[in-house]
PDB file of C-alpha atoms in Angstrom:
ATOM      1  CA  MET A 323      -3.391  12.051  70.896  1.00 54.00           C
ATOM      2  CA  THR A 324      -0.137  11.283  69.166  1.00 56.00           C
ATOM      3  CA  THR A 325       0.291  10.440  65.527  1.00 54.00           C
ATOM      4  CA  CYS A 326       2.520   7.689  64.266  1.00 57.00           C
ATOM      5  CA  PRO A 327       5.366   9.077  62.071  1.00 55.00           C
ATOM      6  CA  HIS A 328       5.241   6.238  59.506  1.00 57.00           C
ATOM      7  CA  ARG A 329       1.491   6.740  58.944  1.00 58.00           C
ATOM      8  CA  ALA A 330       1.734  10.364  57.921  1.00 56.00           C
ATOM      9  CA  ALA A 331       0.189  11.291  54.590  1.00 56.00           C
ATOM     10  CA  PRO A 332       2.644  12.334  51.870  1.00 56.00           C
ATOM     11  CA  PRO A 333       2.575  16.005  50.944  1.00 56.00           C
ATOM     12  CA  LEU A 334       0.348  16.811  47.979  1.00 53.00           C
ATOM     13  CA  ALA A 335       1.632  18.542  44.898  1.00 50.00           C
ATOM     14  CA  PRO A 336       0.109  21.896  44.090  1.00 50.00           C
ATOM     15  CA  PRO A 337      -2.912  21.652  41.723  1.00 48.00           C
ATOM     16  CA  ALA A 338      -1.134  23.593  38.953  1.00 47.00           C
ATOM     17  CA  VAL A 339       1.526  20.866  38.653  1.00 46.00           C
ATOM     18  CA  LEU A 340      -1.018  18.042  38.419  1.00 44.00           C
ATOM     19  CA  SER A 341      -3.140  19.752  35.768  1.00 44.00           C
ATOM     20  CA  ALA A 342      -0.134  20.642  33.564  1.00 47.00           C
ATOM     21  CA  ARG A 343       0.598  17.008  32.690  1.00 47.00           C
ATOM     22  CA  PRO A 344      -1.400  15.445  29.840  1.00 49.00           C
ATOM     23  CA  TYR A 345      -3.155  12.138  30.447  1.00 46.00           C
ATOM     24  CA  ARG A 346      -3.948   9.297  28.117  1.00 47.00           C
ATOM     25  CA  SER A 347      -7.469   8.077  28.486  1.00 47.00           C
ATOM     26  CA  ARG A 348      -8.613   4.912  26.790  1.00 49.00           C
ATOM     27  CA  GLY A 349     -11.191   3.809  29.292  1.00 52.00           C
ATOM     28  CA  THR A 350      -9.133   1.428  31.452  1.00 51.00           C
ATOM     29  CA  ALA A 351      -7.530   2.255  34.768  1.00 51.00           C
ATOM     30  CA  ARG A 352      -4.065   1.048  33.773  1.00 50.00           C
ATOM     31  CA  ASP A 353      -3.884   3.600  30.936  1.00 50.00           C
ATOM     32  CA  HIS A 354      -4.499   6.617  33.193  1.00 49.00           C
ATOM     33  CA  HIS A 355      -0.834   7.243  33.886  1.00 51.00           C
ATOM     34  CA  PRO A 356       0.646  10.659  33.149  1.00 54.00           C
ATOM     35  CA  THR A 357       2.871  11.019  30.120  1.00 53.00           C
ATOM     36  CA  THR A 358       4.950  13.840  28.717  1.00 56.00           C
ATOM     37  CA  GLU A 359       5.451  12.534  25.175  1.00 53.00           C
ATOM     38  CA  PRO A 360       2.823  13.181  22.493  1.00 53.00           C
ATOM     39  CA  ARG A 361       0.806  10.308  21.133  1.00 53.00           C
ATOM     40  CA  ARG A 362       1.707   9.111  17.666  1.00 51.00           C
ATOM     41  CA  PRO A 363      -1.190   8.568  15.259  1.00 48.00           C
ATOM     42  CA  ARG A 364      -2.031   4.984  14.445  1.00 47.00           C
ATOM     43  CA  ARG A 365      -0.655   3.830  11.132  1.00 42.00           C
ATOM     44  CA  PRO A 366      -3.262   2.833   8.527  1.00 41.00           C
ATOM     45  CA  ARG A 367      -3.422  -0.748   7.328  1.00 41.00           C
ATOM     46  CA  ALA A 368      -1.151  -1.757   4.482  1.00 42.00           C
ATOM     47  CA  GLY A 369      -4.068  -2.117   2.082  1.00 40.00           C
ATOM     48  CA  CYS A 370      -5.164   1.485   2.535  1.00 39.00           C
ATOM     49  CA  ALA A 371      -3.673   3.977   0.161  1.00 42.00           C
ATOM     50  CA  GLY A 372      -2.908   7.551   1.008  1.00 42.00           C
ATOM     51  CA  GLY A 373      -3.102   9.090   4.438  1.00 44.00           C
ATOM     52  CA  PRO A 374      -0.890  11.657   6.077  1.00 45.00           C
ATOM     53  CA  GLY A 375       2.815  10.974   5.840  1.00 44.00           C
ATOM     54  CA  ARG A 376       2.368   8.079   3.433  1.00 42.00           C
ATOM     55  CA  ASP A 377       4.199   7.690   0.167  1.00 50.00           C
ATOM     56  CA  PRO A 378       1.675   7.958  -2.710  1.00 48.00           C
ATOM     57  CA  ARG A 379       3.436   5.009  -4.410  1.00 56.00           C
ATOM     58  CA  ASP A 380       2.420   2.607  -1.604  1.00 62.00           C
ATOM     59  CA  GLY A 381       0.262  -0.079  -3.209  1.00 86.00           C
ATOM     60  CA  LEU A 382       0.393   1.602  -6.608  1.00 88.00           C
ATOM     61  CA  SER A 383       2.233  -1.247  -8.321  1.00 90.00           C
ATOM     62  CA  ALA A 384      -0.051  -3.894  -6.793  1.00 91.00           C
ATOM     63  CA  ARG A 385      -3.219  -2.068  -7.881  1.00 92.00           C
ATOM     64  CA  PHE A 386      -1.863  -1.547 -11.389  1.00 93.00           C
ATOM     65  CA  ALA A 387      -0.716  -5.191 -11.633  1.00 93.00           C
ATOM     66  CA  HIS A 388      -4.248  -6.424 -10.888  1.00 92.00           C
ATOM     67  CA  ARG A 389      -5.770  -4.160 -13.536  1.00 93.00           C
ATOM     68  CA  LEU A 390      -3.077  -5.046 -16.059  1.00 93.00           C
ATOM     69  CA  VAL A 391      -3.603  -8.792 -15.608  1.00 92.00           C
ATOM     70  CA  GLU A 392      -7.363  -8.324 -15.975  1.00 91.00           C
ATOM     71  CA  VAL A 393      -6.757  -6.610 -19.333  1.00 91.00           C
ATOM     72  CA  LEU A 394      -4.231  -9.224 -20.483  1.00 91.00           C
ATOM     73  CA  THR A 395      -6.600 -12.108 -19.633  1.00 87.00           C
ATOM     74  CA  GLY A 396      -9.578 -10.457 -21.351  1.00 86.00           C
ATOM     75  CA  ALA A 397     -11.609  -9.710 -18.224  1.00 86.00           C
ATOM     76  CA  ARG A 398     -11.382  -5.946 -18.944  1.00 88.00           C
ATOM     77  CA  PRO A 399     -11.127  -4.068 -22.236  1.00 91.00           C
ATOM     78  CA  SER A 400      -7.698  -2.578 -22.906  1.00 88.00           C
ATOM     79  CA  GLY A 401      -9.223   0.899 -23.275  1.00 90.00           C
ATOM     80  CA  GLN A 402      -9.681   1.061 -19.504  1.00 90.00           C
ATOM     81  CA  LEU A 403      -5.915   1.435 -19.121  1.00 92.00           C
ATOM     82  CA  LEU A 404      -5.544   4.051 -21.862  1.00 90.00           C
ATOM     83  CA  ARG A 405      -5.257   7.019 -19.496  1.00 90.00           C
ATOM     84  CA  HIS A 406      -2.898   5.071 -17.229  1.00 92.00           C
ATOM     85  CA  THR A 407      -0.382   4.309 -19.997  1.00 93.00           C
ATOM     86  CA  THR A 408       1.764   6.308 -22.370  1.00 93.00           C
ATOM     87  CA  LEU A 409       1.075   5.991 -26.084  1.00 92.00           C
ATOM     88  CA  ASP A 410       4.069   3.691 -26.666  1.00 94.00           C
ATOM     89  CA  CYS A 411       3.124   1.493 -23.728  1.00 94.00           C
ATOM     90  CA  TYR A 412      -0.489   1.274 -24.912  1.00 94.00           C
ATOM     91  CA  GLY A 413       0.847  -0.034 -28.230  1.00 93.00           C
ATOM     92  CA  GLN A 414       2.840  -2.702 -26.352  1.00 93.00           C
ATOM     93  CA  LEU A 415      -0.224  -3.586 -24.281  1.00 93.00           C
ATOM     94  CA  SER A 416      -2.450  -3.856 -27.352  1.00 92.00           C
ATOM     95  CA  ALA A 417       0.067  -6.170 -29.049  1.00 92.00           C
ATOM     96  CA  LEU A 418       0.135  -8.416 -25.958  1.00 91.00           C
ATOM     97  CA  VAL A 419      -3.673  -8.538 -25.845  1.00 90.00           C
ATOM     98  CA  ARG A 420      -3.883  -9.370 -29.578  1.00 89.00           C
ATOM     99  CA  ALA A 421      -1.263 -12.107 -29.188  1.00 88.00           C
ATOM    100  CA  GLY A 422      -3.290 -13.609 -26.329  1.00 83.00           C
ATOM    101  CA  THR A 423      -0.261 -13.937 -24.064  1.00 76.00           C
ATOM    102  CA  LEU A 424      -2.310 -14.597 -20.927  1.00 81.00           C
ATOM    103  CA  ARG A 425      -5.353 -16.161 -22.556  1.00 74.00           C
ATOM    104  CA  GLY A 426      -6.134 -19.725 -23.450  1.00 58.00           C
ATOM    105  CA  THR A 427      -7.245 -21.035 -20.066  1.00 56.00           C
ATOM    106  CA  ARG A 428      -9.302 -24.185 -20.134  1.00 59.00           C
ATOM    107  CA  GLY A 429     -12.461 -24.327 -18.097  1.00 59.00           C
ATOM    108  CA  GLY A 430     -12.560 -20.565 -17.458  1.00 68.00           C
ATOM    109  CA  GLU A 431      -9.966 -20.634 -14.688  1.00 76.00           C
ATOM    110  CA  ARG A 432      -9.290 -17.321 -12.993  1.00 82.00           C
ATOM    111  CA  PRO A 433      -5.724 -16.045 -12.835  1.00 86.00           C
ATOM    112  CA  ARG A 434      -3.971 -16.092  -9.468  1.00 88.00           C
ATOM    113  CA  LEU A 435      -1.447 -13.345  -8.852  1.00 89.00           C
ATOM    114  CA  GLY A 436       1.588 -13.903  -6.693  1.00 90.00           C
ATOM    115  CA  PRO A 437       3.164 -11.119  -4.673  1.00 92.00           C
ATOM    116  CA  VAL A 438       4.068  -8.001  -6.637  1.00 92.00           C
ATOM    117  CA  HIS A 439       7.790  -7.289  -6.433  1.00 92.00           C
ATOM    118  CA  ASP A 440       8.650  -3.664  -7.070  1.00 91.00           C
ATOM    119  CA  ARG A 441      11.775  -1.530  -6.898  1.00 92.00           C
ATOM    120  CA  SER A 442      12.494   2.117  -7.471  1.00 91.00           C
ATOM    121  CA  PRO A 443      15.624   2.404  -9.639  1.00 90.00           C
ATOM    122  CA  ALA A 444      15.249   6.204  -9.681  1.00 88.00           C
ATOM    123  CA  PRO A 445      13.182   8.668  -7.619  1.00 86.00           C
ATOM    124  CA  GLY A 446      10.691   9.076 -10.465  1.00 89.00           C
ATOM    125  CA  ALA A 447      10.221   5.431 -11.459  1.00 92.00           C
ATOM    126  CA  VAL A 448       8.882   2.139 -10.161  1.00 93.00           C
ATOM    127  CA  GLU A 449       9.620  -1.176 -11.877  1.00 94.00           C
ATOM    128  CA  ALA A 450       7.517  -4.170 -10.871  1.00 95.00           C
ATOM    129  CA  CYS A 451       6.920  -7.796 -11.773  1.00 94.00           C
ATOM    130  CA  VAL A 452       4.306 -10.353 -10.756  1.00 94.00           C
ATOM    131  CA  ARG A 453       3.871 -14.080 -11.320  1.00 93.00           C
ATOM    132  CA  VAL A 454       0.507 -15.058 -12.747  1.00 92.00           C
ATOM    133  CA  ASP A 455      -0.751 -18.640 -12.426  1.00 89.00           C
ATOM    134  CA  LEU A 456      -3.290 -19.690 -15.052  1.00 84.00           C
ATOM    135  CA  GLY A 457      -4.183 -23.307 -14.447  1.00 80.00           C
ATOM    136  CA  SER A 458      -1.022 -25.348 -14.924  1.00 81.00           C
ATOM    137  CA  ARG A 459       0.813 -22.505 -16.720  1.00 84.00           C
ATOM    138  CA  HIS A 460       2.850 -19.762 -15.097  1.00 88.00           C
ATOM    139  CA  HIS A 461       3.490 -16.345 -16.630  1.00 90.00           C
ATOM    140  CA  MET A 462       5.504 -13.287 -15.626  1.00 93.00           C
ATOM    141  CA  VAL A 463       4.292  -9.744 -16.161  1.00 94.00           C
ATOM    142  CA  ALA A 464       6.706  -6.826 -15.796  1.00 95.00           C
ATOM    143  CA  PHE A 465       5.970  -3.107 -16.096  1.00 96.00           C
ATOM    144  CA  ARG A 466       7.431   0.320 -15.353  1.00 95.00           C
ATOM    145  CA  LEU A 467       5.525   3.262 -13.834  1.00 94.00           C
ATOM    146  CA  GLU A 468       6.644   6.905 -14.047  1.00 94.00           C
ATOM    147  CA  PRO A 469       4.978  10.228 -13.197  1.00 93.00           C
ATOM    148  CA  ARG A 470       4.069  12.011 -16.441  1.00 90.00           C
ATOM    149  CA  GLY A 471       2.450  15.233 -17.557  1.00 84.00           C
ATOM    150  CA  PRO A 472       1.924  18.498 -15.701  1.00 86.00           C
ATOM    151  CA  SER A 473      -0.110  16.807 -12.961  1.00 87.00           C
ATOM    152  CA  GLY A 474       2.547  14.164 -12.307  1.00 88.00           C
ATOM    153  CA  GLN A 475       0.043  11.296 -12.677  1.00 90.00           C
ATOM    154  CA  TRP A 476       1.697   7.863 -12.578  1.00 92.00           C
ATOM    155  CA  GLN A 477       1.533   6.129 -15.953  1.00 93.00           C
ATOM    156  CA  CYS A 478       2.840   2.839 -17.261  1.00 94.00           C
ATOM    157  CA  THR A 479       5.688   3.451 -19.700  1.00 94.00           C
ATOM    158  CA  ALA A 480       6.632  -0.170 -20.533  1.00 93.00           C
ATOM    159  CA  VAL A 481       4.997  -3.570 -20.213  1.00 94.00           C
ATOM    160  CA  GLU A 482       6.112  -7.109 -21.000  1.00 93.00           C
ATOM    161  CA  ALA A 483       4.495 -10.493 -20.420  1.00 91.00           C
ATOM    162  CA  ARG A 484       5.766 -14.033 -21.027  1.00 88.00           C
TER     163      ARG A 484
END
């Protein structure tokens, strides 16, 4: 019996070479190809705060803007932001609440917040502003956040609303 030269089986690699390569396995046949680069972890959704390798400021200004607008419209008492503000800023916030800057909606309309625009003018500061729609009126709320105290907790150091 003679064998055909173009039907010969290719030589097999030694088992040690095959087992040294890592494989990705996700359950489908097309993903079972060998790879030499490590897998990168999936990035958490934008709405999730924290996580490894994430900046702790991510989403901070948006979360604070929502709480601040709730206080300014009367949905929350101003005391709930006391530990998140400096003493001077709490005085500014109290004056805005007393003046009723974001109150006076007719028919109990809920405020709608636009996107929160924030910038970091210095490594230890975040300045942000947000447009608030209350019925037919539009307001702007601006604030500044800085890490304060021995723990470095972010606190609001200035607030303004018009």
